[in-house]
Amino acid sequence: MNVGIARTGVYIPSYRMKRETIAKAWERPALKGERSVANTDEDSLTLAVAAAVSCLRGTQRETVDALLFASTTPPYAEKSSAGLAAVAADLKDTVHTADFGASARAGTSALKAALDAVAAGTNDRVVVTAADCPLGYPKSDQEQLAGDAGAAVLVAAEDLVAVYRAGYSVNNEILDSWRNADDRFPHTAEGRFAKDKGYSRAMSDVIDGLLSRAGLVPEQISKLVLASPGLRDGSQVAKRLGFAPERLVDPLMMQVGYCAAAQPLLLLASALETARPGDLILLASYGYGADAFLFEVTEAVLEQQKDAVVARNLARGRPLDSYSRFLSFRGLLETQPGEPFRTFPSTSAYWRDQASLLRLHGSKCYRCGTTTTPTNRICPTCRSKDDFELVRLSDRTARVFTYSIDRLAGRSDDPVVVQTVCEDDEKTRYYMLMTDFDAEDVKVGMPVEFTFRKIYEGGNYINYYWKCRPAASAEGE
Amino acid sequence: MSLKDKVAIVGMGCSKFGERWDCGVADLAIESAYEAYEDAGVGPEDIEAVFVGQAYAPVGGLAASQVVDALKLGGIPLLRNENYCTSGHIALFEACMAVASGMFDVVMALGVEKLKDTGFPGLGAGRGMNPVTEARRTAPGSFALIATRYFEQYGLSYEEGRQTIGKIAVKNHRNGMLAPKAHFHKELTLEQVLSAPIVATPLGLLDCCGNSDGSACAIITRADNAKALRDDPIYVKGLGVAMDAMLPHHRPDFDWTSFNALRKSSSKAYAMAGIKDPRRELDLAEVHDCFTITEMLIYEDFGFSERGCARRDIDAGAFELSGDLPVNVDGGLKCFGHPIGASGLRMTYEIYKQLQHKVDDPRRQIANAARGLSHTFGGGPQISAVLIAGNETG
């Protein structure tokens, strides 16, 4: 039985900040390129959900029987993110969920677990979703290099775009980069030591090991995908091992940055977007050791390539020119205290209403067909009681019916709030906030899609709900 | 059962509205209640029940008891309602029904709100739907949804739309100059309204009413008992209350240019009062101008203007003090501000004084006023209350 990747999905936040914007704030040299920045209403969980939804779009979600979430920056220190992601991605209640963390290798740790589970017959279809919003210490190179993104793969035994051929791992106990339990930022060892005895050594060992296990030489590898915390780490390893430079897949450091646990899966998705059937892809990922995987690309990749999701995400950039807003977005500086609203959320209501809140389900009346969200027990059109089915609305697109652009409602670092009423082709209505908008572009009739986001802070937990955002298809309109 | 001519208002009081930092809820309640006692020629010993309208109770929902304690009206029933901006009107309706039922002879309806003690710079709207989804929603943002859609529906450009609703602000501020108890006394030009900072597109700062403290009070008795207390009682002719969906936004086909709550509350009140053509049969109206666009929508839903034609009537000056149906002759919420639970009674106070021809500044007195309407509309928005009063029975 073959095991491998059936689909990939990615999500890159639309805000992009030039590295020189950060450098200027600290009056120090700038690294080249720009990095992605998660919006105020995004975190590693929302990025992971967006990637998982991207991966599962158009597939039979009820056949997914496990979701693995990987991140070094999960929103909660203690509380499963995988479970929340599985609900937001509208997977069935019997799905197995597990959280992976503690290392940038968490994404490939989860990938390996998924491949093994499917190979063993424990699971049929597993979503691995990895996302990170890593923080470098202000003023450090890591601050400029870091980027925010999510990526997901669907691991299965059928309909594969890439068949898993071999794997290899090494362990490397080292203090090259670490974060203590109560630290916000990572510490790093002396640079030469960290690079030579950490990344370079483990990655070289794991690639060598995989090639010899598979009986291959570098020339036979079509695409070398190396997770890379710096601008040149990957290319130096590739060169030393004798890979031609053009075989190394662009690590997207110029547009996205180092997105830790999400990076290997993001780069794998990117590699598949230009791969040819029969290509061999070698993926390696580092974090106190390394994991390497060999995939063989199938004919089915051509169909998936029709939706160039990585290219689309890369194209969808909006500039963030303010370093001070970035500090505030990431919670490094508090927003002005004293929120205008003091209604506190309820954990029991949050639990009870999760079909509407987290899954974006609507109630579709069996009698008259009216669909509403949030769900209504009594149909607003025909008043039939408890006579409806729950339907998933998060996959739909809609158009703005009316809106307002409120300049007082938001946070002090993000003051403008767009209230929106939108309507889909089936006349279902959505009342939501809009996100990722440019205020001057908002208009009646504009197409929107739905995205899972943080809605506000309160109650000492994170409140997530859906928002609408300008649809990808509206780009350039 | 119709309430027409069964109940009369025999006394009213109204506090000065504004930023009343020097007053608490109790002080505001006392200010309006004692004016009402004096006006009715009654004392606290005559009051048999108290109905309180208040949206933001200062202490965990305890509002009626706080007011009753301040007024030392112990020993009688007390009831409080919270129905967003219609709370004051609904306190008055409860008082009318209590008297009409025969259970009481003389009761008090009192609306009071001390928003300035909440620390809110503005009002959140639509609370109660869900503790997660209701965040970051302001009243201007919510009502601006109406304006965006109205302009789209009737083909008004952004500039045309803003000019049209801006004229309502100019009118109300001109009227408010003649209302001593109003919070804001400032005449505005259309240019000032249009150049004010945008709060929630397309509403600017001067399209919004203020956030004020205030109180108003009414003393109600049976119509057949009214003339024993004063020779010019004001009779309740019609009442109407109706709700739309909590958030009509969610309902298919809701078009934002008309609300069921506005249409049904007004048509019920007209039917009870026997009014067929409100534009001609009413002498004045105090309607809920929380935002300029709200007043414009009300013109159409209340039948003051034909559907889609409010702009024409605004341009013709139909609702000015000198027009054929003056609206918000005291300056409305635009000049009084909007202490939620107090507003319905404050608007009714203006109608009451107008119908008695005893307005505090005679320059805004409508000559020969005999029938008037007061109205509040609130929430997400969804709930509307209308009262029609007259100075004679029949």
PDB file of N, CA, C and O in Angstrom, chain A residues 361-383:
ATOM      1  N   HIS A 361     -21.642  26.903  11.226  1.00  0.00           N
ATOM      2  CA  HIS A 361     -22.805  26.183  10.722  1.00  0.00           C
ATOM      3  C   HIS A 361     -24.009  27.118  10.695  1.00  0.00           C
ATOM      4  O   HIS A 361     -24.122  28.029  11.499  1.00  0.00           O
ATOM      5  N   GLY A 362     -24.886  26.851   9.763  1.00  0.00           N
ATOM      6  CA  GLY A 362     -26.166  27.530   9.734  1.00  0.00           C
ATOM      7  C   GLY A 362     -27.264  26.502   9.920  1.00  0.00           C
ATOM      8  O   GLY A 362     -27.039  25.289   9.813  1.00  0.00           O
ATOM      9  N   SER A 363     -28.469  26.982  10.229  1.00  0.00           N
ATOM     10  CA  SER A 363     -29.609  26.076  10.296  1.00  0.00           C
ATOM     11  C   SER A 363     -30.411  26.247   9.014  1.00  0.00           C
ATOM     12  O   SER A 363     -30.804  27.359   8.667  1.00  0.00           O
ATOM     13  N   LYS A 364     -30.604  25.145   8.315  1.00  0.00           N
ATOM     14  CA  LYS A 364     -31.382  25.189   7.060  1.00  0.00           C
ATOM     15  C   LYS A 364     -32.724  24.518   7.313  1.00  0.00           C
ATOM     16  O   LYS A 364     -32.789  23.314   7.606  1.00  0.00           O
ATOM     17  N   CYS A 365     -33.774  25.313   7.210  1.00  0.00           N
ATOM     18  CA  CYS A 365     -35.115  24.839   7.537  1.00  0.00           C
ATOM     19  C   CYS A 365     -35.547  23.751   6.538  1.00  0.00           C
ATOM     20  O   CYS A 365     -35.479  23.952   5.323  1.00  0.00           O
ATOM     21  N   TYR A 366     -35.981  22.602   7.062  1.00  0.00           N
ATOM     22  CA  TYR A 366     -36.459  21.526   6.183  1.00  0.00           C
ATOM     23  C   TYR A 366     -37.727  21.936   5.454  1.00  0.00           C
ATOM     24  O   TYR A 366     -37.998  21.502   4.352  1.00  0.00           O
ATOM     25  N   ARG A 367     -38.527  22.786   6.110  1.00  0.00           N
ATOM     26  CA  ARG A 367     -39.837  23.102   5.530  1.00  0.00           C
ATOM     27  C   ARG A 367     -39.736  24.146   4.419  1.00  0.00           C
ATOM     28  O   ARG A 367     -40.247  23.970   3.340  1.00  0.00           O
ATOM     29  N   CYS A 368     -39.043  25.252   4.690  1.00  0.00           N
ATOM     30  CA  CYS A 368     -39.036  26.341   3.695  1.00  0.00           C
ATOM     31  C   CYS A 368     -37.654  26.621   3.105  1.00  0.00           C
ATOM     32  O   CYS A 368     -37.539  27.435   2.185  1.00  0.00           O
ATOM     33  N   GLY A 369     -36.631  25.977   3.658  1.00  0.00           N
ATOM     34  CA  GLY A 369     -35.314  26.118   3.038  1.00  0.00           C
ATOM     35  C   GLY A 369     -34.513  27.329   3.494  1.00  0.00           C
ATOM     36  O   GLY A 369     -33.371  27.503   3.073  1.00  0.00           O
ATOM     37  N   THR A 370     -35.091  28.168   4.346  1.00  0.00           N
ATOM     38  CA  THR A 370     -34.356  29.346   4.821  1.00  0.00           C
ATOM     39  C   THR A 370     -33.137  28.906   5.634  1.00  0.00           C
ATOM     40  O   THR A 370     -33.258  28.068   6.517  1.00  0.00           O
ATOM     41  N   THR A 371     -31.995  29.487   5.313  1.00  0.00           N
ATOM     42  CA  THR A 371     -30.781  29.185   6.076  1.00  0.00           C
ATOM     43  C   THR A 371     -30.336  30.431   6.827  1.00  0.00           C
ATOM     44  O   THR A 371     -30.267  31.511   6.242  1.00  0.00           O
ATOM     45  N   THR A 372     -30.063  30.262   8.120  1.00  0.00           N
ATOM     46  CA  THR A 372     -29.594  31.392   8.920  1.00  0.00           C
ATOM     47  C   THR A 372     -28.367  30.979   9.710  1.00  0.00           C
ATOM     48  O   THR A 372     -28.207  29.825  10.082  1.00  0.00           O
ATOM     49  N   THR A 373     -27.522  31.951   9.947  1.00  0.00           N
ATOM     50  CA  THR A 373     -26.416  31.762  10.876  1.00  0.00           C
ATOM     51  C   THR A 373     -26.240  33.049  11.653  1.00  0.00           C
ATOM     52  O   THR A 373     -26.332  34.113  11.054  1.00  0.00           O
ATOM     53  N   PRO A 374     -26.064  33.014  12.977  1.00  0.00           N
ATOM     54  CA  PRO A 374     -26.072  31.828  13.829  1.00  0.00           C
ATOM     55  C   PRO A 374     -27.373  31.020  13.674  1.00  0.00           C
ATOM     56  O   PRO A 374     -28.367  31.550  13.192  1.00  0.00           O
ATOM     57  N   THR A 375     -27.310  29.788  14.120  1.00  0.00           N
ATOM     58  CA  THR A 375     -28.455  28.904  13.960  1.00  0.00           C
ATOM     59  C   THR A 375     -29.660  29.422  14.744  1.00  0.00           C
ATOM     60  O   THR A 375     -29.515  30.043  15.786  1.00  0.00           O
ATOM     61  N   ASN A 376     -30.830  29.168  14.204  1.00  0.00           N
ATOM     62  CA  ASN A 376     -32.090  29.529  14.863  1.00  0.00           C
ATOM     63  C   ASN A 376     -32.924  28.272  15.052  1.00  0.00           C
ATOM     64  O   ASN A 376     -33.119  27.524  14.085  1.00  0.00           O
ATOM     65  N   ARG A 377     -33.437  28.065  16.262  1.00  0.00           N
ATOM     66  CA  ARG A 377     -34.298  26.886  16.474  1.00  0.00           C
ATOM     67  C   ARG A 377     -35.666  27.081  15.834  1.00  0.00           C
ATOM     68  O   ARG A 377     -36.296  26.125  15.387  1.00  0.00           O
ATOM     69  N   ILE A 378     -36.145  28.316  15.835  1.00  0.00           N
ATOM     70  CA  ILE A 378     -37.424  28.615  15.180  1.00  0.00           C
ATOM     71  C   ILE A 378     -37.086  29.333  13.872  1.00  0.00           C
ATOM     72  O   ILE A 378     -36.382  30.342  13.883  1.00  0.00           O
ATOM     73  N   CYS A 379     -37.604  28.827  12.769  1.00  0.00           N
ATOM     74  CA  CYS A 379     -37.287  29.429  11.472  1.00  0.00           C
ATOM     75  C   CYS A 379     -37.859  30.845  11.394  1.00  0.00           C
ATOM     76  O   CYS A 379     -39.042  31.048  11.684  1.00  0.00           O
ATOM     77  N   PRO A 380     -37.053  31.831  11.024  1.00  0.00           N
ATOM     78  CA  PRO A 380     -37.556  33.210  10.958  1.00  0.00           C
ATOM     79  C   PRO A 380     -38.556  33.420   9.823  1.00  0.00           C
ATOM     80  O   PRO A 380     -39.299  34.397   9.827  1.00  0.00           O
ATOM     81  N   THR A 381     -38.592  32.522   8.868  1.00  0.00           N
ATOM     82  CA  THR A 381     -39.512  32.675   7.735  1.00  0.00           C
ATOM     83  C   THR A 381     -40.839  31.963   7.997  1.00  0.00           C
ATOM     84  O   THR A 381     -41.900  32.564   7.887  1.00  0.00           O
ATOM     85  N   CYS A 382     -40.770  30.668   8.375  1.00  0.00           N
ATOM     86  CA  CYS A 382     -42.027  29.908   8.498  1.00  0.00           C
ATOM     87  C   CYS A 382     -42.316  29.479   9.937  1.00  0.00           C
ATOM     88  O   CYS A 382     -43.331  28.834  10.198  1.00  0.00           O
ATOM     89  N   ARG A 383     -41.461  29.797  10.858  1.00  0.00           N
ATOM     90  CA  ARG A 383     -41.639  29.525  12.282  1.00  0.00           C
ATOM     91  C   ARG A 383     -41.718  28.039  12.637  1.00  0.00           C
ATOM     92  O   ARG A 383     -42.224  27.682  13.701  1.00  0.00           O
TER      93      ARG A 383
END
